[in-house]
Every structure is written in structure tokens, then in C-alpha cells.
Amino acid sequence: MNDNLHQLRCFGCGARIAGADALPDFRCAVCGDLFEVEYPGWSQRRGPDRPNPGALKWLWRERKSSAEALDHSGVWRFRELLPILDSFGNAITLFEGNTPLYHLPRASKALGIDQLFAKHQGMNPTGSFKDTGMTSAMSVARERGFEWVACASTGNTSAAMAAYAARAGLRSLVLIPDGKIAWGKLSQAMDYGAITCQLKADFDGCLTLLTQIVKEAPIYLLNSVNPYRLEGQKTPAFEIAEAFDWNVPDHLIVPGGNLGNSSALGKGFRELHDLGLVARVPRISVIQAEGANPLVRSLAVTHGASLEPVEAHTRATAIRIGNPASWRKAARVIQDTGGWCLDVTEAEIAIAKAELGAEGLGCEPASAVTLAGLKKLRAQGVVASNETVVLVLTGHTLKDPQYTIDYHRNALLTEAEMAAATPAERASHAHLRKQPIVLEADESVVLHALEAQMAAAHASRIPVAPGIPV
Amino acid sequence: MNDNLHQLRCFGCGARIAGADALPDFRCAVCGDLFEVEYPGWSQRRGPDRPNPGALKWLWRERKSSAEALDHSGVWRFRELLPILDSFGNAITLFEGNTPLYHLPRASKALGIDQLFAKHQGMNPTGSFKDTGMTSAMSVARERGFEWVACASTGNTSAAMAAYAARAGLRSLVLIPDGKIAWGKLSQAMDYGAITCQLKADFDGCLTLLTQIVKEAPIYLLNSVNPYRLEGQKTPAFEIAEAFDWNVPDHLIVPGGNLGNSSALGKGFRELHDLGLVARVPRISVIQAEGANPLVRSLAVTHGASLEPVEAHTRATAIRIGNPASWRKAARVIQDTGGWCLDVTEAEIAIAKAELGAEGLGCEPASAVTLAGLKKLRAQGVVASNETVVLVLTGHTLKDPQYTIDYHRNALLTEAEMAAATPAERASHAHLRKQPIVLEADESVVLHALEAQMAAAHASRIPVAPGIPV
């Protein structure tokens, strides 16, 4: 590794080590906390390693039309800000990143916020934001000569790891907790050739065992304790800043599960600011599910000084995490940027997901906490109508089709959950739910069934996405 | 519509009509065949409407780094070659297209073909190639003032239509055949707010009824008989040509279901050639499933003069079509380009899908017929080792996770299907199948189970994706 360019700094005690000296479990030998990657050259304001803001912006823009394969990656296009490899020829890419930024005309209107956008990380190759972090960490694994990689995972992480391992020509191992997940969630890992082992243990048990294994065998650990994951995951911050012509939005709203994503995006914006590429950083808020809200509790009770694990319950499986690895980093990001941390109910999540669907944007349930959270923040009066807000959607709707089917067939939310919803939420639910109709195959019957719908549609025109300037 | 720029020509009798004069079912009033869009100005070699090749190539490249939203669409970036709208401000986009082109190092090596690539259309917003055609046809629907759109569909078409309708602010209706599909396939249509009606009829019955309905009510038909669908679906040909710096590959291999995709890609390359943007067109081959092979039979028996519908049986649901709408167009493309048309077995499809998975590329089963077909063509000696071949993958692996799970758990292929496979296929199957292992959560047990695997991995290094030039 090019340890002249990067080093690891412990987030707990501040100890600094060379990248190659990290223990296999990526925990600090002094205090046991997580590391983050830092680049000493950048702090020398006039040093030769310090990137030039204007030149970088120009270079990254030029790369969009480059014929070089690596430039087609939305992560490695920004490789000057993640110099973690000796040779970028070792980069493993599936052309991740470059994800779309969608305006949300209907939610904008409903919430009275003009500039409301969704950055859809579910449009990555394996269908989740994990790809952006896997490309960076897998490249490190290959450069360091590993032939095996592994993670404990119940879903998106295993899919991303298996795909990038296959691309790299490495073997991959996924440890799955016993009886806690559907096989459907593992279909991608199997598809990409991972060896999947279901253990008679819970998630923490799997991770503990895997930590022991990587200390004894030459297997590279790719859970989110690996700090190189966050280096790739910070690049959507660069894409967002670039999309707004380097005038960053006022507010970024991120789902909170294991909290690596909010940590990484916060790091990305902080580095842009430190390097003089942007004049300020956005407020970053983290939204959790009510039944999996350890960070909400931590900030409310101890101002982020400690975190009490909870037993997690939510249908939004991607954020069903009671003991998040990166909570300390995420708490720092929220506090440093002036963001909020709050939780939302199962009904609020489901209805927000249907509202995003009505904008033509599918996402996995966990992603919809962002819109649900924004609605609450707006109701509390803490988000102004003239703010530019970006919701970070983290996974593709096809990650969990059963949730969508259950919602529309009225099999998802309990009566108690619906009863606890506000009248406005219930009205939105009644409007958006599309229960399938079963009809005789007779033209007049179908036409008749449609007539009322068509009349109603005529009376209440849907706000259309604004015309696209050409 | 700007009927000075485009008109519709009947593929059967050659009758020409203005776009606005098409009947609601898009069938020729004279002979009942399908239309295709043509641009009269392009045939006037020095006419003002004829695009300039060099200027176009430069313009399309510049748009890759443009800040304009429409330029972020891989379809509308090429809008000079689909002038179907009066105003491109009416274009409805979810930033489709710009899909990745992946080198396939392992399949290349196994088949002895150096230049083997996959163009992954499953990386479109709703997870299939249908998005590229829906952006163009939905834009026409909006420009013509429709408030409702509809299709008969069992899967990918309904997902794409519902998403683009939502984006356009239009209402959408999906007719589904009775008892023939899983609700899972409809989850996306419901997610994006489509009204879904299951009729007591088969697919043809649904389409017949829908055809009647659109003649009586102001509903825009978005099945693939709509010729504007193919205008968007031709643009991946432009992306492929551009990726090879306008030296087109030798051979394009496309799955054959309803046959709109091969028809559209053929049209795209033909137009590039007619306009002088490329010096030749690639050979285009179409691969069908053995149990759903009406075009294979048509070409073998009548040289494409007529097509006998078949009752379709294949687990590759996206190409489970016995009476393809665009068969005449596809037959022409194959014959004009010197391509082949052949079918592959269920075992060949499943094993080819696992082989693509081992390259890190997930796809729905129908996409894997391309690799299975190439293996057959290569075995027959009709594809040379120095040819550049592009497989067109049409759908995302998450479109059908159950297929993947069943394959790896040995619940997909019957004994008879496996027995009919070649020894090489069976060996590949044995190597690729990743049946989940269930283990006690004990470190030594897990390590022990892995040891044999790790030793084998060491002995047989997987060929790695070639280093990326930077």
C-alpha cells in the first residue's frame, strides 16, 4: 500500500498506524475502536500531495466522457480523493456510482419545499449503496494479495461482496445467522458464487466467529469495520456536490442502520470542505425505524457519549440493526453538521415508500425512512421551505418485493399501526394503495370499472415532473 | 407531433402514414401489420434534416459531461436520431440507458474468444431493457395529451410502464392474465401506482381486450406494437457503437422473446450505417429457449415467411412467448445481418446464468440464453476466435431471485434435464453450484469446512479481470 499517502487513525483514541499494520479485525490495538482513513498530505496546505480544487473539478468532469474503463466508475472517477491503492490498475469495478439524482415534484409540492431531490444509491450494480464501498475495499484486498474475502451479513453487504469478489477473481464466504433471514436475500450472493454458511448463531455471533477466523486464516474481512469500505461510500457526497455545481445542498437525509453510510457521507463532505472544494457542508440528518433506534436513544439520553444496544424490530430489514458498528462516527457527523436524528413508525415508512413509488421511484423500505423523517422535520418547523434537501435512497425496490406486495394487498400494516397514523397519512395510504382488481374478461366490465377511476383522475390531475430544460 | 421529421411505415405492405394518424391499436389499416418509425429527411443525402456524422459523435460525447438533465439519459443523449417529439421538453426520463459494458474474462478464456463483452440492459432504472423503450413511447403519450396509458403484461413491461407513467404524472393500467403469473412480478407495477386488473383470460385474451378498450377510451397503448417503444430500444446500438469508437463489434447476441429488442437493435445499427456513422453493421443473432422457439421454427421451416405460434414453456419467464409480436422485423434483422437463430435447453440456460454470475454479473434467466447460444455457435465453429462479440443482457438478477435459489439448492433442473447436458456443462454446474452449508457455530468446525475449499482455490486460481488501464 502507498502508506505515504494514507494512514489509519483510530476514531476512539486517535492512535495512527500504517494501513498495512491494521489487525485483521480492523480494531484498534490500543482501545478497540474503529479506524478511519486519513491522508496526511492534505493537511499541508502547500504540500505537493494537496489536490488543487479547480484542477480536480475540471478533471472529474472530463472523465465523464473519457474512454478509460476506470473513469466510468462513479467512485474511481474521484480517485484523487481516495488514494488508497499503490496502483489503480488493481481497482475492481462494476461501474458503480454515477447514480441518478431525481427531483421529487409531488413530495416537493406536498411538503412545500421547492428543491427536494432523491439520490438513488439503489441504482448501483447489485442494487444497493454497498457497491460503492465494496469497490474500494475489494481493491485493497486484491492489492494486498488475498485470495479469500468474507463478511457476516443478512443481505445487501453479502450481495455486493460476492459480486466484487467474483469480478476480482477472489473467493468469498458469507456467514449467515441461523433462522433469521429469508433465502431470497441470499440469492445474489449465491448467484455471484459466494460460499454461504448458515451458523447456529445470531448476527453478533457470526461476526464474532468471523473475527476469530480472519485472525487465523488469510481471509480479508469486509464487514463495515473495514475502513476502506467508507472511502468508496463517501464518493456519493462528491457526486452530489458536483451535481449542484459545488454549491452543496442545505440538508442531506440518510437512513440509519449500521451507520456506515451517514459516517461516510459526512467524511466525504468534510474532506471536500477541508480541501477547499466546497464552501460549507450540508446538515446531515439520520432517520431510524422506531423499533431499531439505538442512535436516537443515545443522542437523547447521553448526547452520543455511549450507546445502549437494542433488540431491533422493523420490517425495513436493511436497517434492522440494534448494535450499529459506526455509531460513534455517525453521532459526530450529526453533531458537527447540525443535523437531526429521529425515528419513524412502520406506518410512516410504508406510506412514505408508496409516496416515492408514486414519483416513479422504487426503493427498499429502509430508504423510505428519509421521506418519512423529512415529513416529521417539516411538521416540527425545523426545515424551511427554501432549503435544498436531498434524500439518500439506499436500495432498489426489487430487494424486497414482498413488502410492496403486502402493503398494496393490505397485509403489511396492522390495524393498530394504521390507527396510530395521522389523518393525513391515512388519506395518503388510501389514495396510494393499489390493491389488484380481479375481473371477468369482458370489455364492458373492465371499461365500467375504469370509468370512475378515469373521472377521478380527470378531476385531480397529478402534478407532473417539471419540464426538462434542453 | 413533428410529422415533418417522422412518419410511420407499415412493415407488411409499406403503407406510410403520419404519426398522428395511427389507429389506437397501432395496426396498419390496410394489412394489419406493425408500423415502424422512419425519418424521410435522412434519405435526402444533402437535405437539411440529414445529421452530420462527425458533429453528432462530438455532440453526444460532449453531452456525457453536460449539466442538462436530458443529457443524463442514455436514450435522449442521442435525440437527433429519434426526433419523435415536437418538444424534447416533453421527454419523460428516469435517466435510463448509459448501461455498463463488461468484459467477460472467464467466458472469454473458456470459449477461446478474446473480445467477449456483455451489455447489461438490466442496469436500467426498473431493472430491464424495457425502460429505454418506455421513455420514448411515454413521452409521445404525454405530448399527445393522454392522461391514461395501459399494457397487457406479465412482468418487465408493466414495471417500466408504471414507473414512467408515474414520472409523467399519467395514470396507468396493467392487464394481467388469470392464474399465470406470480404476484411478485407485479410488485413493481403496484409500487409505481399502476392499477392492476387480473382478467379471466390468457395473455392473448388480455391484449385483445385491451385493443378493444383503447379504441373506445382515451387510453394510450404501450405494448410493443407501439412503434415508439422501438425508437428508444434502438439506442443501446448507439451506445455499443460509441463504446467501440464507432468500429462496431462483429457479432451481437440477443435473447428472443417478443422480438422487439432484436428488431430495435437491428434498426439502430442500420440507421447508423445509413447515416454514415459506422462502416458496417454487426451480425445479430437471436437465441430462444427450446420450449418457446417459434422464430427458430419459422426460419427453419419457412425461411421466415410465416410463423406458427407455439405453446411456450420455459423457466426463463421474460422470453416465455409463443406468439411474438415483432417476429417479422426480427427475422429481417437476422437475415439482413447474416445472424443465426437457435434455441437452448433449460439446463444450458441455468448453467450459463451461473457462469455469468461467476463473472460478477447477475441477470434474469432469459438474459443467459445469450451465453448459452454463443457456446453452441462456438462449438459449431461458426464464431471465430478473433471476433468481437457482445451479449445483450436484458434483465436484472433481482427480477427472479427464486430461480437462482432453486438452481443453487438443486431444486431447479430435473434429472432428465441434467442427464441431457454435455459432460462439460455438467462439470461447470458441479463447479458453480453454491449450495448453502449449515454448520454449528464453532470456529474450528467452520475453519475445517473451509480448509478443503481454500486448498482447492489455491490450486486453481480463478482468471482475474484484466487490469484496467488508467
GROMACS .gro file of C-alpha atoms in nm, chain A residues 99-100 102 119-131 156 159 185 188 317-318 353 360-368 392-404, chain B residues 94 121-128 131 156 159-160 163 187-189 191-192 395-400:
model
   70
   99THR     CA    1  -2.632   0.717  -0.965
  100PRO     CA    2  -2.926   0.938  -1.063
  102TYR     CA    3  -3.417   1.278  -0.913
  119LYS     CA    4  -3.005   1.048  -0.472
  120HIS     CA    5  -3.079   0.688  -0.565
  121GLN     CA    6  -2.795   0.464  -0.449
  122GLY     CA    7  -3.016   0.161  -0.516
  123MET     CA    8  -2.926   0.205  -0.884
  124ASN     CA    9  -2.581   0.058  -0.820
  125PRO     CA   10  -2.494  -0.274  -0.989
  126THR     CA   11  -2.610  -0.508  -0.712
  127GLY     CA   12  -2.895  -0.278  -0.611
  128SER     CA   13  -2.760  -0.101  -0.304
  129PHE     CA   14  -2.519   0.168  -0.185
  130LYS     CA   15  -2.289  -0.106  -0.055
  131ASP     CA   16  -2.133  -0.135  -0.401
  156ASN     CA   17  -2.706  -0.619   0.084
  159ALA     CA   18  -2.461  -0.937  -0.242
  185LYS     CA   19  -3.198  -1.226   0.050
  188GLN     CA   20  -2.746  -1.266  -0.509
  317THR     CA   21  -3.470  -0.518   0.712
  318ALA     CA   22  -3.172  -0.318   0.585
  353LYS     CA   23  -4.237   0.429   0.033
  360GLY     CA   24  -4.178   0.665  -1.026
  361LEU     CA   25  -3.901   0.579  -0.779
  362GLY     CA   26  -3.887   0.231  -0.632
  363CYS     CA   27  -3.677   0.168  -0.323
  364GLU     CA   28  -3.638  -0.080  -0.045
  365PRO     CA   29  -3.832   0.004   0.274
  366ALA     CA   30  -3.527   0.128   0.463
  367SER     CA   31  -3.475   0.403   0.204
  368ALA     CA   32  -3.823   0.543   0.268
  392VAL     CA   33  -3.040   0.936   0.012
  393LEU     CA   34  -3.219   0.623  -0.112
  394THR     CA   35  -3.005   0.322  -0.034
  395GLY     CA   36  -3.159   0.015  -0.200
  396HIS     CA   37  -3.359  -0.098  -0.504
  397THR     CA   38  -3.729  -0.184  -0.476
  398LEU     CA   39  -3.653  -0.535  -0.607
  399LYS     CA   40  -3.453  -0.603  -0.291
  400ASP     CA   41  -3.782  -0.662  -0.110
  401PRO     CA   42  -4.079  -0.713  -0.346
  402GLN     CA   43  -4.280  -0.898  -0.081
  403TYR     CA   44  -4.300  -0.584   0.131
  404THR     CA   45  -4.452  -0.395  -0.161
  564LEU     CA   46  -3.567   0.828  -1.528
  591GLN     CA   47  -2.954  -0.357  -2.001
  592GLY     CA   48  -3.076  -0.493  -1.668
  593MET     CA   49  -2.898  -0.197  -1.507
  594ASN     CA   50  -3.178   0.035  -1.622
  595PRO     CA   51  -3.393   0.205  -1.353
  596THR     CA   52  -3.665  -0.059  -1.327
  597GLY     CA   53  -3.422  -0.343  -1.395
  598SER     CA   54  -3.482  -0.426  -1.761
  601ASP     CA   55  -3.705   0.128  -1.980
  626ASN     CA   56  -4.098  -0.626  -1.709
  629ALA     CA   57  -4.286  -0.237  -1.429
  630ALA     CA   58  -4.136   0.001  -1.683
  633ALA     CA   59  -4.265   0.385  -1.341
  657SER     CA   60  -4.474  -0.575  -0.721
  658GLN     CA   61  -4.307  -0.300  -0.921
  659ALA     CA   62  -4.623  -0.202  -1.111
  661ASP     CA   63  -4.515   0.017  -0.625
  662TYR     CA   64  -4.526   0.281  -0.900
  865GLY     CA   65  -3.287  -0.802  -1.705
  866HIS     CA   66  -3.153  -0.775  -1.350
  867THR     CA   67  -3.091  -1.082  -1.135
  868LEU     CA   68  -3.334  -0.947  -0.876
  869LYS     CA   69  -3.618  -0.985  -1.127
  870ASP     CA   70  -3.624  -1.357  -1.044
   0.00000   0.00000   0.00000
